[in-house]
XYZ file of C-alpha atoms in Angstrom:
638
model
C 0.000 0.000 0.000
C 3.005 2.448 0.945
C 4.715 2.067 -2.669
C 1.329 2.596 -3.926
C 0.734 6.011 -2.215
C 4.187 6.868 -2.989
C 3.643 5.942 -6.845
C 0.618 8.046 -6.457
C 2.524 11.296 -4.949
C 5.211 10.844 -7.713
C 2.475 11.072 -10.310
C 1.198 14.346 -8.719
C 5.024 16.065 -8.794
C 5.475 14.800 -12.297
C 2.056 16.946 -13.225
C 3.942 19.543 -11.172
C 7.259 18.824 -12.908
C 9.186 20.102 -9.554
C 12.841 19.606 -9.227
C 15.058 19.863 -5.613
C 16.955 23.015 -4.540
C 16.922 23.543 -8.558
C 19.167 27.059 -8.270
C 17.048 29.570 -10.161
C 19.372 31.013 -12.901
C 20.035 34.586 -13.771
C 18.217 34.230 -17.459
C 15.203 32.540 -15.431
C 12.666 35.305 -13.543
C 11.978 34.335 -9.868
C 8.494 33.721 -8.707
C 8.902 32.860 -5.173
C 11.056 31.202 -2.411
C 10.329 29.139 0.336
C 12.926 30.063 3.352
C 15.454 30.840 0.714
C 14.677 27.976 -1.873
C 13.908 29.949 -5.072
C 11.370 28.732 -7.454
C 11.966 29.832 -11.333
C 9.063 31.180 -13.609
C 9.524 28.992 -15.586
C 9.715 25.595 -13.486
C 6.281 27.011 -12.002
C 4.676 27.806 -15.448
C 5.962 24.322 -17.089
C 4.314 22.279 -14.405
C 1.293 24.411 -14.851
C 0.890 24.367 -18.424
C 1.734 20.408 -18.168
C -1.519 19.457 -17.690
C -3.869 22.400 -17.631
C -6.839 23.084 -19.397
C -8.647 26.367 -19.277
C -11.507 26.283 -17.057
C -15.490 27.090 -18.197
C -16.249 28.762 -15.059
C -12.671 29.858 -13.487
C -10.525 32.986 -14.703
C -7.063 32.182 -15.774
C -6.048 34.832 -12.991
C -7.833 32.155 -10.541
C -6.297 28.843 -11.591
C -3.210 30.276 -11.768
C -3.324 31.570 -8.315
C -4.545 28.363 -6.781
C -2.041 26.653 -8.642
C 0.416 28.677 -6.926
C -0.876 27.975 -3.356
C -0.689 24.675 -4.322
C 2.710 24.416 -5.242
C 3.849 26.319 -2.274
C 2.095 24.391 0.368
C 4.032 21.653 -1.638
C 7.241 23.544 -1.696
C 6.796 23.793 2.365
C 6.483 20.296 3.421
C 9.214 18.841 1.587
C 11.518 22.048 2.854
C 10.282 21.174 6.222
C 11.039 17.151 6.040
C 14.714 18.301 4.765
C 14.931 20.553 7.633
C 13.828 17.733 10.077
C 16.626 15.336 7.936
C 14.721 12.845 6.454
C 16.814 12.496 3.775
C 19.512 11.162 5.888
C 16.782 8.413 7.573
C 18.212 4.916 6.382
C 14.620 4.108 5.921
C 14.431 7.007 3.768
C 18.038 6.165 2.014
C 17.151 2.243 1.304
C 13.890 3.190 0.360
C 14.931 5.593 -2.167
C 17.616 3.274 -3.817
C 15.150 0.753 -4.231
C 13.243 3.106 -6.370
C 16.230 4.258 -7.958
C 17.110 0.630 -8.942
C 14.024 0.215 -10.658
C 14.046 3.424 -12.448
C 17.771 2.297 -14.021
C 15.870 -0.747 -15.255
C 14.819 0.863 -18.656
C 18.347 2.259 -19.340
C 20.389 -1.147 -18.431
C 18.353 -2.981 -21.413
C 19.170 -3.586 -24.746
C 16.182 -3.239 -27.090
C 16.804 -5.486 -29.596
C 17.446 -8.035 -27.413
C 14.214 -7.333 -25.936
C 11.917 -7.863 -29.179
C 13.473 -10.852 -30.211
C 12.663 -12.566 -26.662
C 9.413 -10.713 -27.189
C 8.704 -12.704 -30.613
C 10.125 -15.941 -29.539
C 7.510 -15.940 -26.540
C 4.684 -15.108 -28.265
C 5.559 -17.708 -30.943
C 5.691 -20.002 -28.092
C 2.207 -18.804 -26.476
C 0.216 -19.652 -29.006
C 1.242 -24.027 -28.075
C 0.944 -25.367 -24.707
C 2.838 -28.602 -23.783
C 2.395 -31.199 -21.276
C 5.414 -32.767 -19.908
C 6.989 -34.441 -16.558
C 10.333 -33.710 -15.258
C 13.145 -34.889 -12.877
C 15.103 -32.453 -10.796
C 18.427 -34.005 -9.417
C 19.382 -30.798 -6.454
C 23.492 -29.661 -6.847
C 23.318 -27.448 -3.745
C 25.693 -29.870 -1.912
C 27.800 -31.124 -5.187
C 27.198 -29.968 -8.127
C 29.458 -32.643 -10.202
C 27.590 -35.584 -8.067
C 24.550 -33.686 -9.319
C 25.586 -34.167 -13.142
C 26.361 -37.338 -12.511
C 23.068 -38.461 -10.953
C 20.565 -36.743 -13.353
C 22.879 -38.765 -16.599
C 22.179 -42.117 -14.522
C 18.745 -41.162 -14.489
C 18.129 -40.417 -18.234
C 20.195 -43.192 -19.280
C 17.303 -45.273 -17.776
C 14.969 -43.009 -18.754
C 16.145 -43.822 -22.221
C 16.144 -47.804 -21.722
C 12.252 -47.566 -21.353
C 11.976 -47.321 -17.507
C 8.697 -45.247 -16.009
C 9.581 -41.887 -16.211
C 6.470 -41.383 -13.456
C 8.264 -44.119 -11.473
C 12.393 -42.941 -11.658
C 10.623 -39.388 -11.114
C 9.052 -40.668 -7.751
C 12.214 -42.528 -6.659
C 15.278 -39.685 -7.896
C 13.273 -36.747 -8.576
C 14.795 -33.617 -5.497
C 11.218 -32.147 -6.189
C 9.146 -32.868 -3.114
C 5.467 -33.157 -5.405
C 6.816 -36.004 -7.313
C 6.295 -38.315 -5.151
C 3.080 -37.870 -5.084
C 2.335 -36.851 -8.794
C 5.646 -38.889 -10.496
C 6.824 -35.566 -11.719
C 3.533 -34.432 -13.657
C 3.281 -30.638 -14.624
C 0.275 -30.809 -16.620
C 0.376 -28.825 -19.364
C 1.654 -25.393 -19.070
C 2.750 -22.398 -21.881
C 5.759 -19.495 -22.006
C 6.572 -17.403 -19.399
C 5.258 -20.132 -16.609
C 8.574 -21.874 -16.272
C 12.335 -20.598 -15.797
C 13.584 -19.630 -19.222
C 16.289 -22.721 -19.861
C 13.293 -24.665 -18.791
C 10.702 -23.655 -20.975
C 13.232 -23.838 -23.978
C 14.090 -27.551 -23.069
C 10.480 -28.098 -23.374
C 9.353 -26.456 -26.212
C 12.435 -27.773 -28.383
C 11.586 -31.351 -27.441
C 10.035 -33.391 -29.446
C 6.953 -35.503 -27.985
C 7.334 -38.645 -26.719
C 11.124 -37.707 -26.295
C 13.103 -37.312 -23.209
C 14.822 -33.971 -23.436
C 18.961 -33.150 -23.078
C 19.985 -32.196 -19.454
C 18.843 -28.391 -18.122
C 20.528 -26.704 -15.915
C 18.656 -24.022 -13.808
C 19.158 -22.663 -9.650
C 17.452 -25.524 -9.023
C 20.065 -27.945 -10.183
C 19.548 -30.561 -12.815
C 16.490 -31.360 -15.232
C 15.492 -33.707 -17.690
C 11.732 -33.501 -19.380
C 9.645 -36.034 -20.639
C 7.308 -34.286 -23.136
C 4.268 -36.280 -23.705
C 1.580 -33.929 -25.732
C 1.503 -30.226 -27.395
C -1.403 -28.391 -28.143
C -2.610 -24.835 -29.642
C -3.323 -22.732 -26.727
C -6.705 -22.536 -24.965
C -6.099 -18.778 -24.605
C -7.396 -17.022 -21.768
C -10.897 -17.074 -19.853
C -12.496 -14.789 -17.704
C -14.686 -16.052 -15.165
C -16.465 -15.503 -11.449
C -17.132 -18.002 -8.994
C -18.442 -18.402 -5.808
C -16.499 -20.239 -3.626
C -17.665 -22.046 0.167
C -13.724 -22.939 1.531
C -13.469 -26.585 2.895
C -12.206 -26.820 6.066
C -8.783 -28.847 7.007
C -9.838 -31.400 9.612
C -13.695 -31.287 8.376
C -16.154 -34.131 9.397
C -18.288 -36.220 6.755
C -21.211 -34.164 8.097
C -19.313 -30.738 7.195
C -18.724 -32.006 4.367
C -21.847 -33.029 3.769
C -23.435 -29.570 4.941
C -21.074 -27.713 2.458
C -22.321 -29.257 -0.426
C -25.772 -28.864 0.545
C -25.067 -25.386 0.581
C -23.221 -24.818 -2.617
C -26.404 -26.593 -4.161
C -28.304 -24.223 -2.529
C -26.785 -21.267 -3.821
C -27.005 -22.876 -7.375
C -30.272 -23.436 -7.235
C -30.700 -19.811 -6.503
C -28.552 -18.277 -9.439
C -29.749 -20.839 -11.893
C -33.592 -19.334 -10.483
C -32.315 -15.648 -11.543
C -30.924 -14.412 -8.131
C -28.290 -11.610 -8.204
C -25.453 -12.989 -9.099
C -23.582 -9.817 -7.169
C -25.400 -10.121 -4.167
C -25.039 -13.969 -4.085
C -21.291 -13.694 -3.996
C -21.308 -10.753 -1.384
C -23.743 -12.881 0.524
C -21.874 -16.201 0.361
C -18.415 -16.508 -0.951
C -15.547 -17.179 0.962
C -13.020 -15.476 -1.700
C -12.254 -12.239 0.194
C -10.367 -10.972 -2.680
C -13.050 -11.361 -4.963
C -16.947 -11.113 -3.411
C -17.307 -7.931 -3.447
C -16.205 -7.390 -7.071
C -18.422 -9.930 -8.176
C -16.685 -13.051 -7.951
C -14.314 -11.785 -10.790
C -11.068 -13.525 -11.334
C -8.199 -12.401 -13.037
C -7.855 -14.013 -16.164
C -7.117 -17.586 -16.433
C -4.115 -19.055 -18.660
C -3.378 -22.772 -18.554
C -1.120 -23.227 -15.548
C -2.261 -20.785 -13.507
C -5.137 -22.278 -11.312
C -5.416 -26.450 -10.277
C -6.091 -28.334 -13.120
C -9.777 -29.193 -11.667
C -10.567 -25.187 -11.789
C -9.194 -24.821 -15.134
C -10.955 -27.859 -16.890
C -14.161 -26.683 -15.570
C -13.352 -22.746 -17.032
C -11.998 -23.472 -20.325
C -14.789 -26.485 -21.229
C -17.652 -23.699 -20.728
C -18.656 -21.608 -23.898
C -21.760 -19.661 -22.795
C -21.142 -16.167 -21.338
C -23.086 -15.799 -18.432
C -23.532 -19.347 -18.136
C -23.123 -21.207 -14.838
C -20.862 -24.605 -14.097
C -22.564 -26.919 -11.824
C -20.690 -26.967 -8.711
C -17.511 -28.900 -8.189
C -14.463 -29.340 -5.453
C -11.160 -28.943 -5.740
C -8.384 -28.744 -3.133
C -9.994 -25.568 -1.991
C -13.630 -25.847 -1.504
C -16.647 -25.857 -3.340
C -16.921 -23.695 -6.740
C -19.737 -22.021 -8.978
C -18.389 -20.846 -12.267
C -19.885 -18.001 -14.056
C -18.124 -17.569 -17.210
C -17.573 -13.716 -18.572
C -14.854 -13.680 -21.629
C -12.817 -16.178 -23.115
C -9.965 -14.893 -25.791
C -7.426 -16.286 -27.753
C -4.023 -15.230 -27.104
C -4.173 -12.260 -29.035
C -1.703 -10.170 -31.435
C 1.395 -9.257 -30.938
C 1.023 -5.503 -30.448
C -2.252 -6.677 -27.715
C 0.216 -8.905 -25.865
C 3.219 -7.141 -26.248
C 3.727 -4.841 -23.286
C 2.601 -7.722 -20.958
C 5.325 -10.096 -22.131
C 7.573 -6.780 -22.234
C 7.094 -6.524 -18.196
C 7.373 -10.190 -17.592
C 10.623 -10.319 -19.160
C 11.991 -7.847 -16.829
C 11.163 -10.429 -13.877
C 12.193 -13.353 -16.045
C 15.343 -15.549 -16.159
C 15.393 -14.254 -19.979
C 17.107 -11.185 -18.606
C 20.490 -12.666 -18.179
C 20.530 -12.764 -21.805
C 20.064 -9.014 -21.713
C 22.595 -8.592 -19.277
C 24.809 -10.012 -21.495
C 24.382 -7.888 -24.449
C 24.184 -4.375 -22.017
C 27.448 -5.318 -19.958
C 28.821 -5.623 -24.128
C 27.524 -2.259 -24.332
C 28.866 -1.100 -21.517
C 32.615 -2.152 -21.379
C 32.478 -0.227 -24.736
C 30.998 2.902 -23.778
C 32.960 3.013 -20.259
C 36.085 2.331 -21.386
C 36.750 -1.077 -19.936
C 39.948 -2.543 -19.776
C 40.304 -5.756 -18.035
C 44.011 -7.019 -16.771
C 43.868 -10.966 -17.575
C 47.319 -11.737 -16.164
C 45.956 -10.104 -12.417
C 42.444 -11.969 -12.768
C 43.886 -14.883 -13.665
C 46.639 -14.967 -10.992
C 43.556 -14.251 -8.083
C 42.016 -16.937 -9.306
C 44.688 -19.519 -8.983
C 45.051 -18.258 -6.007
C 41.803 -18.751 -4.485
C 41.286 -22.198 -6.006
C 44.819 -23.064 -4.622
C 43.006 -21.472 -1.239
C 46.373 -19.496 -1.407
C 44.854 -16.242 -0.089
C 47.955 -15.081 2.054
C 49.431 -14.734 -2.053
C 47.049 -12.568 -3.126
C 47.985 -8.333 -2.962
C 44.844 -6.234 -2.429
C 45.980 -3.045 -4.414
C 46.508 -5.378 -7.421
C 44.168 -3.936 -10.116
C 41.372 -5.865 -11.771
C 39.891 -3.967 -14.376
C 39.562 -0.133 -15.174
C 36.089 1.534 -15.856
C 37.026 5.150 -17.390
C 39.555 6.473 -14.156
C 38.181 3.695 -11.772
C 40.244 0.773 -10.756
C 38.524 -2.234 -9.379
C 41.208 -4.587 -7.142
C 41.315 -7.134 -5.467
C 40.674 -5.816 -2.359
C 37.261 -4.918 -3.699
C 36.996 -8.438 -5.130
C 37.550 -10.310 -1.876
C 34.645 -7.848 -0.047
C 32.202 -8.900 -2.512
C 32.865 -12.790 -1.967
C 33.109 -11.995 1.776
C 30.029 -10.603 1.949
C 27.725 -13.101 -0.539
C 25.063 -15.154 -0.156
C 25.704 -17.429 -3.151
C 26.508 -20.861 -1.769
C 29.050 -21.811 -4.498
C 32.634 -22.915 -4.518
C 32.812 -21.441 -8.376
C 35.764 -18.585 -8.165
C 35.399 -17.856 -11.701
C 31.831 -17.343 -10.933
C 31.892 -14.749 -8.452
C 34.957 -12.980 -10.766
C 31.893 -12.952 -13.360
C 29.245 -11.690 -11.313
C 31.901 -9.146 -9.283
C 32.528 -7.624 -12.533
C 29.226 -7.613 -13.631
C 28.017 -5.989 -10.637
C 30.590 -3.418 -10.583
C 30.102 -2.131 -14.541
C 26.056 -2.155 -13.564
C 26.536 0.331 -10.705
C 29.324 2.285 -12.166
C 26.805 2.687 -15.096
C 23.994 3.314 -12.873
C 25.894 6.376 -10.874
C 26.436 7.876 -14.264
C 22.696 7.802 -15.393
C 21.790 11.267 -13.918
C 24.386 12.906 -16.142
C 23.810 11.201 -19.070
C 19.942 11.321 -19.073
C 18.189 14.274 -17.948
C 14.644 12.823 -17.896
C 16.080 9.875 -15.662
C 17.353 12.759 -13.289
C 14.424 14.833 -13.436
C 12.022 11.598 -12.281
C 14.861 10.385 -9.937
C 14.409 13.586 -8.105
C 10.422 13.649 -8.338
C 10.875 10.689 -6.253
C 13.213 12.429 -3.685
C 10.617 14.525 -2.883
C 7.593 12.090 -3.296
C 9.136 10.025 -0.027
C 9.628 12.547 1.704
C 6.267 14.324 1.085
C 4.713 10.890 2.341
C 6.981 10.577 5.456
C 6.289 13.411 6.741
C 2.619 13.610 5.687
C 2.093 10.584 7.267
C 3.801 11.444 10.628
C 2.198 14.584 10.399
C -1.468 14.045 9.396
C -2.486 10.786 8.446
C -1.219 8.833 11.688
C -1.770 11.312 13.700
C -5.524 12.027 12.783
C -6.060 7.886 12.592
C -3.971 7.715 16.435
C -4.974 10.468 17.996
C -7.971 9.107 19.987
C -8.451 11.746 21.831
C -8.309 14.426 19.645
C -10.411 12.686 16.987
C -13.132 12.869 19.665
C -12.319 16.518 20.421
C -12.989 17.509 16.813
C -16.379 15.013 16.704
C -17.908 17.155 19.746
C -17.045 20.366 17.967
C -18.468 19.529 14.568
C -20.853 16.553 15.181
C -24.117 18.896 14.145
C -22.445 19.032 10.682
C -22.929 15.010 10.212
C -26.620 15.147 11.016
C -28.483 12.730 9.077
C -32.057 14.221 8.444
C -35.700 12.121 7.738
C -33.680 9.014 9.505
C -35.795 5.582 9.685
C -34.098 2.701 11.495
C -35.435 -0.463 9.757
C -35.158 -4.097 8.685
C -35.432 -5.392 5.373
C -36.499 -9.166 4.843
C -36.082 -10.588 1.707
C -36.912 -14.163 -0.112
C -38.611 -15.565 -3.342
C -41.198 -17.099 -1.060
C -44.607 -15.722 -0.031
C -45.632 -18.009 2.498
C -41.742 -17.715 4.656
C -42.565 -13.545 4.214
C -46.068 -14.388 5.664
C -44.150 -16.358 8.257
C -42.218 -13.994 8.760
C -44.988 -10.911 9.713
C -46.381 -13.368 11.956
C -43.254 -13.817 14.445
C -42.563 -9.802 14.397
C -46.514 -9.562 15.674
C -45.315 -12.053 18.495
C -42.258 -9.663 19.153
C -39.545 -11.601 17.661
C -36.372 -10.306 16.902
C -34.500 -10.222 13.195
C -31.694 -12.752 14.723
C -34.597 -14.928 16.275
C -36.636 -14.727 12.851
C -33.221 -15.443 10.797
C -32.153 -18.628 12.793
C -36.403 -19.914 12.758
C -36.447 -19.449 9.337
C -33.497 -20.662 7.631
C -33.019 -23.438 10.273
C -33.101 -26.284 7.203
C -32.244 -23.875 4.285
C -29.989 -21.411 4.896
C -30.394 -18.958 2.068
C -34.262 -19.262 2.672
C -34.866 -15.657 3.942
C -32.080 -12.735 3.779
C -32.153 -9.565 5.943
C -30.286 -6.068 6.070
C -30.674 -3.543 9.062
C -29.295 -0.343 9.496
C -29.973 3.532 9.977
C -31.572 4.815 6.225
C -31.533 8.460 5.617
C -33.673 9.452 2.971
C -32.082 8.226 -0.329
C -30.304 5.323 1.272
C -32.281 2.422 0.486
C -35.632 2.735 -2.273
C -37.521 0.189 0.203
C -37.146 1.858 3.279
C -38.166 5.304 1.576
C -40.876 3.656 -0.037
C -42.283 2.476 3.119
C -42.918 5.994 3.954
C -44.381 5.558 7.749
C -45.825 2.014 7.652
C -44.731 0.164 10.101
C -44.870 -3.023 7.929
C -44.297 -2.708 4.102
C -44.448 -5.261 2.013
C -44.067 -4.967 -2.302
C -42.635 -7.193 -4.988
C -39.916 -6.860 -7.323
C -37.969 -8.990 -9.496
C -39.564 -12.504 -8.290
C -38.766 -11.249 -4.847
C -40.606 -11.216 -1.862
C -39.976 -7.867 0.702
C -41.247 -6.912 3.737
C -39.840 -3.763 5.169
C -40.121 -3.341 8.852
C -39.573 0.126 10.422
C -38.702 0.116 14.102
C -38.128 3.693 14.864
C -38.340 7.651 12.610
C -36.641 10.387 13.967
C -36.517 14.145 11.858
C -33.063 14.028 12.513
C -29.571 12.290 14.118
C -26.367 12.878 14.777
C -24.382 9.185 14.210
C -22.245 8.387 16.991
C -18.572 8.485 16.370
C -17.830 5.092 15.508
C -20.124 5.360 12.897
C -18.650 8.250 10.934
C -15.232 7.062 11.757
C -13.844 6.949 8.462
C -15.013 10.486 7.104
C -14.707 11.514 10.243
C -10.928 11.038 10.296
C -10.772 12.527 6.761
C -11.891 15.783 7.571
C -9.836 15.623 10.990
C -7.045 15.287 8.510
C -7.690 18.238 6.374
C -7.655 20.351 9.844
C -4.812 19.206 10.977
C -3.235 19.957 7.648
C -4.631 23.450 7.430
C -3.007 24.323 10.825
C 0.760 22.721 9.755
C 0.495 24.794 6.570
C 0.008 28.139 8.811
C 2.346 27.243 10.970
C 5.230 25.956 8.432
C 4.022 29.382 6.725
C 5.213 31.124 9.897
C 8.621 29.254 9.782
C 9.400 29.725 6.648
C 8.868 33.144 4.244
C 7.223 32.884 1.240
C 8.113 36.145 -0.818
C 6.147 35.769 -4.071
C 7.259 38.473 -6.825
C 3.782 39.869 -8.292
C 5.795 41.365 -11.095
C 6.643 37.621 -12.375
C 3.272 36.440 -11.489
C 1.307 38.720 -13.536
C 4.013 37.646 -16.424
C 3.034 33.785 -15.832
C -1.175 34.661 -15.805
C -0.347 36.861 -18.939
C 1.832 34.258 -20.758
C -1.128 31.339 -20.198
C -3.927 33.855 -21.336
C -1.792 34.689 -24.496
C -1.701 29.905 -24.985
């Protein structure tokens, strides 16, 4: 949620297009300074022009004058959280190279690289193969490892079970359980050497070895097919409890009948989920899935999804490891064109193993731009050395490699090996990935020089962090923590929440007459809704639904309707309601707890309203009129 809100703030100072203790300079007119930070006319007017479009009802004089406070208010808290040295925060600092690291991304690729793993995994989209594997582990010994996993394929080879040598050899925990089994599955779903093994095999052919993190592979490929595509659907799901009894289980299917019988009858398929499913990412959106490629849910899930055809049409229900599941189907696609499909593969490549080949071509890039020159005789000497475990041998000023003026020695070398988390005896290795590393971030310090839009959103996100560190210690914690102020500001402003023409009331709903004529009867006896619930649905627990609350006028068409009967009863869409109105009033104030959440929002905006005055007060805002009537004239001339 926090990289979210940040993401957020950044967007708002790119539409502002600030920059950080940018000097003004002497060709640029100064609008205004915050305690000595000078703002340019023309960083003010670029942000403002950046996204604005002249107003039906407001004067340009107007929106460029709110603008203004805008930016200023802006211009105070981030002065304010420098002041207060949250830039020097290692929360702050690891926080901000994170960011930083991502932003490099798009300048430490190579493009063409890029399209052609782009092509080849679309090509590969469109099939979907089903193969087994065997993974021999080499995080103990590698060479053991090799030797293992060419034991294994040799009898894979004589016409041994692949299901059974994958059950007795395989290092992957499922297999002995499932012999090895993947099921079928398409590009992008399996580490790149992987997915290359199996899509180059032939079927009914046992692939060459494969070499991954994981160790050692061999495939057995036993079917390819053209790709289902993708299908969008919405269930309803009842979750099956670990430890459940043959009567739970029992009772849970019951149920999920139930709840068929009612959308197959016409029933809101939106309400149904709210009212029943156990998916908490997904009833109150419907049911709605993301959508479904082959691979990505249990096989049971997906067989049921991709076999319907009708949209809008319902599956019957069916278990898998889960629970119970209704399927309403909503899209189904192919895998599209290119140019459809293209960005998504574009992003998935940046998290895929494909990106080593990248690196490769970059770091080529790289050495050439930067100069590299790389002293063989001194790499290969350390490396003797440390495979000789001669370390006492080895001099620490002793250059490496050169990037531009930089020397890289051994002394460097030795911290990086010190200091790693790769379990691997491989010296040449760690050379490799020392050098690697060290052309990457000597590249990546150089990246605010070379490109000024990287700098420009590098420093947007300076200033977004701090913006929400300090908003959020100043305003939005604060107003959510501070009890007792929260309940301060409800006493002084609670007449502005009234809620007029208020009717507190229950609302009974059900597609049966005779249970709503049931139900009338137990409120004459003085029943309760809980009471009436538990009576009525005692056997059938979606018999008779209810909702209760405080309506203002507005709030709910039955209640309003009701007017002041005490019981109201009407029809609409095959549905049964009585309305039942248990107490009017002209007018209420909600308690606190009820109002919490826009309570706290305006509490918010107060708090912020008296920071602003008083960082106003702290710092002096000269604004030169001169340069502002130059900026309202300039837009009006646009």
């Amino acid at each position: 949620m926090r990289k979210i809100l940040i993401y957020g703030i950044v967007i708002l100072l790119i539409s502002m297009s600030c920059s950080v203790q940018k000097p003004v300079q002497e060709t640029e007119s100064l609008l205004f300074s915050v305690g000595g930070q000078n703002v340019s006319k023309d960083e003010f007017k670029y942000a403002f022009l950046k996204n604005y479009k002249p107003s039906d009802t407001l004067s340009v004089d107007k929106e460029v004058t709110d603008y203004l406070d805008l930016y200023v208010r802006f211009k105070l808290k981030v002065k304010e959280a420098r002041e207060r040295k949250y830039h020097e925060r290692e929360k702050y600092i690891n926080e901000l190279k994170a960011y930083q690291e991502d932003l490099a991304k798009p300048y430490l690729t190579e493009n063409k690289v890029t399209d052609e793993l782009i092509q080849e995994a679309y090509d590969r989209m469109k099939t979907e193969v089903k193969a087994s594997h065997i993974l021999i582990s080499a995080k103990t010994d590698s060479v053991a490892a090799k030797k293992k996993i060419l034991e294994v394929k040799a009898l894979a080879e004589k016409g041994l079970s692949f299901d059974s040598l994958a059950s007795i050899y395989s290092s992957d925990p499922s297999a002995k359980s499932n012999g090895g089994n993947l099921g079928y599955f398409t590009s992008m779903q399996m580490v790149y050497p992987f997915e290359s093994a199996a899509y180059q095999t032939e079927v009914g052919k046992i692939s060459d070895v494969v070499t991954t993190r994981f160790g050692y592979h061999i495939l057995k490929v036993f079917d390819k097919r053209p790709s289902q595509g993708k299908v969008k659907v919405a269930h309803i799901m009842l979750r099956a409890s670990q430890g459940a009894t043959a009567e739970d289980n029992k009772k849970l299917e019951e149920k999920i009948n139930a709840i068929y019988q009612q959308a197959v009858s016409g029933d809101d398929w939106n309400q149904l989920t709210r009212d029943f499913s156990q998916d908490a990412r997904s009833k109150n959106q419907g049911g709605e899935l993301p959508w479904i490629s082959t691979g990505n849910f249990v096989a049971e899930f997906e067989d049921v999804a991709f076999a319907m055809n009708e949209v809008g049409g319902l599956s019957k229900p069916f278990r898998t490891i889960y629970g119970w599941h209704i399927i309403k189907l909503l899209e189904k696609k192919g895998v599209g064109t290119l140019e459809e499909v293209k960005p998504e593969i574009s992003n998935r490549i940046q998290r895929d193993s494909r990106s080593q080949i990248k690196n490769k071509e970059v770091l080529s890039r790289l050495k050439i731009e930067n100069a590299f020159v790389k002293l063989e005789a001194n790499v290969a000497n350390t490396l003797r050395a440390l495979n000789e475990k001669d370390t006492a041998s080895i001099a620490m000023d002793t250059i490496l490699f050169t990037l531009q003026s930089k020397a890289y020695k051994n002394a460097d070398f030795l911290s990086l090996i010190d200091n790693s988390t790769e379990k691997t005896n491989d010296n040449l290795f760690k050379y490799n990935q020392f050098e690697e590393k060290s052309i990457l971030k000597f590249e990546s310090e150089q990246l605010e020089v070379k490109y000024p839009d990287y700098a420009n959103l590098l420093n947007e996100y300076r200033d977004g962090i701090l913006l929400f560190d300090i908003m959020d210690e100043e305003i939005w914690r604060k107003a959510s923590q501070d009890s007792t102020g929260l309940k301060s500001f409800y006493e002084q402003n609670k007449v502005d929440y009234t809620k007029y023409n208020v009717k507190k009331a229950v609302v009974y709903s059900t597609k049966d007459q005779n249970v709503l004529d049931k139900v009338k009867e137990y409120i004459n006896d003085g029943g309760s809704r809980e009471d009436i619930m538990n009576t009525v649905n005692e056997n059938a627990p979606l018999l008779l639904q209810s909702v209760t609350g405080l309506f203002e006028k507005g709030e709910n068409k039955l209640v309003d309707q009701a007017g002041d009967e005490q019981l109201y009863e009407t029809t609409e869409n095959d549905k049964f309601y009585l309305v039942q109105i248990q107490d009017s009033k002209d007018q209420v104030i909600p308690k606190l707890q009820n109002i919490r959440g826009r309570l706290i929002s305006d509490y918010q905006d107060e708090l912020e309203e008296i920071w602003i005055k008083e960082l106003r007060a702290k710092y002096v805002v000269k604004t030169n009129e001169k340069t502002l009537k130059e900026v309202i004239n300039e837009v009006k001339s646009k």
